[in-house]
GROMACS .gro file of C-alpha atoms in nm:
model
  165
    1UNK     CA    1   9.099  11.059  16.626
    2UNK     CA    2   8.933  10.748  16.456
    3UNK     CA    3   8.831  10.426  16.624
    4UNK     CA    4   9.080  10.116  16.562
    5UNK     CA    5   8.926   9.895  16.368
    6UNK     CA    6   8.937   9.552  16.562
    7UNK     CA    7   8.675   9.333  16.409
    8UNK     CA    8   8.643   9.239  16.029
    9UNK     CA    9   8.291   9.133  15.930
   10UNK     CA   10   8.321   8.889  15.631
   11UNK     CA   11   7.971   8.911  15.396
   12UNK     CA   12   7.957   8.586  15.160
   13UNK     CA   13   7.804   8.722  14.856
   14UNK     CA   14   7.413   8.669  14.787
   15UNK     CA   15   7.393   8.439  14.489
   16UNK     CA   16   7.081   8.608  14.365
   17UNK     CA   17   7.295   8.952  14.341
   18UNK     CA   18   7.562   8.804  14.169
   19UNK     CA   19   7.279   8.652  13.913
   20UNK     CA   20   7.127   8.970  13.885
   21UNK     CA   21   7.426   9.156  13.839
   22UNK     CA   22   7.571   8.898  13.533
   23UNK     CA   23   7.178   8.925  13.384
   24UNK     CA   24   7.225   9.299  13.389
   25UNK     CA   25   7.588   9.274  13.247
   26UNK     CA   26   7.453   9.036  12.969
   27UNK     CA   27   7.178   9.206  12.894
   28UNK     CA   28   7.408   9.536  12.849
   29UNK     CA   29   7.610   9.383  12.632
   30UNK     CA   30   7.338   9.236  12.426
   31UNK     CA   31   7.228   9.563  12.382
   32UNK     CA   32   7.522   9.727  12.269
   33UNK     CA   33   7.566   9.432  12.018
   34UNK     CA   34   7.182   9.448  11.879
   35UNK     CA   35   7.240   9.445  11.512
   36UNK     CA   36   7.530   9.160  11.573
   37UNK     CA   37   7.276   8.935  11.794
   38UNK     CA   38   6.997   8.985  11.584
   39UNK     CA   39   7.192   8.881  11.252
   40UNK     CA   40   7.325   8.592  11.448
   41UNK     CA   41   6.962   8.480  11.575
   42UNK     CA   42   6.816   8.485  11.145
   43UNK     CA   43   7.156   8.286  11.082
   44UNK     CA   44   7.093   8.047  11.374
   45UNK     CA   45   6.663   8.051  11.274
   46UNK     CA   46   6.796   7.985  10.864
   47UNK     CA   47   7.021   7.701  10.973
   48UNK     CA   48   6.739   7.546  11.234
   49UNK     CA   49   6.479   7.614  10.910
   50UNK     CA   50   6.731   7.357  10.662
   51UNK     CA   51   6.738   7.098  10.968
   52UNK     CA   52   7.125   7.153  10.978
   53UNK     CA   53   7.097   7.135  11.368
   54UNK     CA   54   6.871   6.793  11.318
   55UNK     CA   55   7.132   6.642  11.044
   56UNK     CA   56   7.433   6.737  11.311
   57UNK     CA   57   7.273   6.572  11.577
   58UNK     CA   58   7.160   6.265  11.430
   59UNK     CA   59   7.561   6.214  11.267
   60UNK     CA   60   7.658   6.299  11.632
   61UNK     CA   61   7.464   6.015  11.781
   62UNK     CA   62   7.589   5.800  11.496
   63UNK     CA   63   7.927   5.884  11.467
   64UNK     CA   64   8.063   5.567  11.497
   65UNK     CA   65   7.886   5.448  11.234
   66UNK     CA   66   7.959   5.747  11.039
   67UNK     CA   67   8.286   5.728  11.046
   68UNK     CA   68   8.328   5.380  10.962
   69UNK     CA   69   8.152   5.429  10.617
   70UNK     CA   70   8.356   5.770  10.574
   71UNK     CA   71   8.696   5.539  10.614
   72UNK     CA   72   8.553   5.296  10.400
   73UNK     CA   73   8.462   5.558  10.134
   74UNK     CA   74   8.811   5.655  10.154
   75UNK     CA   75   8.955   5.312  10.137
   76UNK     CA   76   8.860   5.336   9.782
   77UNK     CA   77   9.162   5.231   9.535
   78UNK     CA   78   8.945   5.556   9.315
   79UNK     CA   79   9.030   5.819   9.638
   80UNK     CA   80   9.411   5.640   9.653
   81UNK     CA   81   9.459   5.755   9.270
   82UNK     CA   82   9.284   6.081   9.332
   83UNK     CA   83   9.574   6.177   9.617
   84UNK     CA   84   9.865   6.011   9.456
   85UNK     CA   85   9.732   6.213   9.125
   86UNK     CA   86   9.706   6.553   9.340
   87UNK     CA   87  10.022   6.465   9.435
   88UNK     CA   88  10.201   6.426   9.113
   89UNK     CA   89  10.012   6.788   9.001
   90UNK     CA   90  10.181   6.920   9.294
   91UNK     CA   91  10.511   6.836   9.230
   92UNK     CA   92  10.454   6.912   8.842
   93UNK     CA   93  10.400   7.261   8.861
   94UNK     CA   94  10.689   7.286   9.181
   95UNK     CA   95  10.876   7.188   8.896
   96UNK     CA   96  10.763   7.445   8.681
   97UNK     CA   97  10.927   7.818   8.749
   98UNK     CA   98  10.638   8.077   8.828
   99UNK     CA   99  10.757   8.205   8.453
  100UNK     CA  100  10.731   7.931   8.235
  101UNK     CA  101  10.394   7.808   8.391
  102UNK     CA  102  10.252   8.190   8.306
  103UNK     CA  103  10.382   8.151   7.997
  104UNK     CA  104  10.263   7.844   7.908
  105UNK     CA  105   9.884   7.939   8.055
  106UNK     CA  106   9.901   8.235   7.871
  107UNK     CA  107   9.923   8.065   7.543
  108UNK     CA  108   9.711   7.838   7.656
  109UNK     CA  109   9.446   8.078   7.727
  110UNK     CA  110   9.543   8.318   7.379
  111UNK     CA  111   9.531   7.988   7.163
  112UNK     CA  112   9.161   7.891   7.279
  113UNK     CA  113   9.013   8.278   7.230
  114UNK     CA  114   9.162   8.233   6.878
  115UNK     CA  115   9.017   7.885   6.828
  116UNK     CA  116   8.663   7.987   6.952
  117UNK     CA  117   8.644   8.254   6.715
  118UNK     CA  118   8.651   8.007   6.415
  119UNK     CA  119   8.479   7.777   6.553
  120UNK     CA  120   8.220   8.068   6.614
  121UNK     CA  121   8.246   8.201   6.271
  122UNK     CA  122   8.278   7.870   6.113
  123UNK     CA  123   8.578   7.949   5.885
  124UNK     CA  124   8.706   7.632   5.699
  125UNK     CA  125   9.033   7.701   5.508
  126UNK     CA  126   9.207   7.549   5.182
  127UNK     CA  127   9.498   7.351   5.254
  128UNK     CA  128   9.651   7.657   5.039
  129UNK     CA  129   9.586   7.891   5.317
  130UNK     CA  130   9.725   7.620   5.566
  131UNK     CA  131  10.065   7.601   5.428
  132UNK     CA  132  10.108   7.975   5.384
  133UNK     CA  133  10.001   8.030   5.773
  134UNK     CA  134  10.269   7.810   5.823
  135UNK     CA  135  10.571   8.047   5.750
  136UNK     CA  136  10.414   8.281   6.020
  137UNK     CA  137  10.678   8.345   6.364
  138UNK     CA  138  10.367   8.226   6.561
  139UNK     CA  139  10.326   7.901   6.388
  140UNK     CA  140  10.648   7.834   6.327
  141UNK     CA  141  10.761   7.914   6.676
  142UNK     CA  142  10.491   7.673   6.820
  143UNK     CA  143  10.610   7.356   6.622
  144UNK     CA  144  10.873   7.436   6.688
  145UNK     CA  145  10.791   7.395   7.078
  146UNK     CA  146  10.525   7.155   6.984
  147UNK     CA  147  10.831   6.933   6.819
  148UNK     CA  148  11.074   6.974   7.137
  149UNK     CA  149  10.780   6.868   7.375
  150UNK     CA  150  10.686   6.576   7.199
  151UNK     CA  151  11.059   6.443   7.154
  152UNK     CA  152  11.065   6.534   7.549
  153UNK     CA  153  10.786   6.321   7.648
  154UNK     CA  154  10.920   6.043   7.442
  155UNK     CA  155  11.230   6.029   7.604
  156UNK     CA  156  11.007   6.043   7.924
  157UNK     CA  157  10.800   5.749   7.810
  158UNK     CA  158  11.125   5.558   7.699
  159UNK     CA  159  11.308   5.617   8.023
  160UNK     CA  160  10.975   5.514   8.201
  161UNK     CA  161  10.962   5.169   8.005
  162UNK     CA  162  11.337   5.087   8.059
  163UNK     CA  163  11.247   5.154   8.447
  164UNK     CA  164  10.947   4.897   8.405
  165UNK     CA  165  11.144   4.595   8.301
   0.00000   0.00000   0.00000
């Protein structure tokens, strides 16, 4: 029959085991990971080469300073009209359906192949060939568009000068 156990012995753990046994764990793991460390240490060597770590600590002691030139930078009326612009392109094309815009860039990007190629080859045309190239579909359907844009805008600029006074 076994002996009761009546006494518990309680063993703190030895510091210098638990060291060794987290440098052994660490170093396991660092070996496992070789190729991973190793491309992290020429990253980290690369980055301490272009004095990135130098630059980040000298902004870091003068952050204060730092950031009161960055607010002033952006206190700029030039960086106000740069967001209120991105702001009007934004709601532009969320204006525009996915469709129309493709169409639009597609033309857009069809028209200016067409125009480099005679400005490439130099071609200058009578104003005989002009007026025949203007009973083409192609032409005819973009003054068409050309025509309806403009009178758009108009009534854009009209509406935006009645607004004004």
């Amino acid at each position: 029959m076994a002996k009761a156990i009546r006494q518990i012995k309680w063993e703190e753990p030895n510091q210098a085991n638990e060291q060794v046994q987290d440098l052994n764990e660490i170093l396991k793991v660092l070996a496992e990971n070789k190729e991973a460390v190793t491309s992290c240490l020429e990253l980290i060597k690369g980055l301490h080469d272009l004095r990135v770590f130098e630059t980040a600590e000298s902004l870091l002691k003068q952050s204060d300073e730092v950031g009161a030139i960055a607010m002033q930078q952006i206190n700029q009326p030039a960086v106000h009209n740069i967001i209120k612009s991105g702001f009007g392109i934004f709601k532009f094309l969320s204006a525009l359906k996915p469709s129309q815009l493709e169409t639009i860039l597609n033309g857009v990007t069809l028209g200016l192949e067409k125009m480099s190629q005679t400005v490439e080859n130099g071609e200058k045309e009578s104003l005989w060939k002009m007026r025949k190239r203007l009973s083409k579909p192609e032409i005819r359907t973009v003054m068409t568009s050309m025509f309806d844009f403009l009178e758009g805008m108009g009534g854009a600029f009209l509406r935006n000068k009645a607004n004004h006074k």
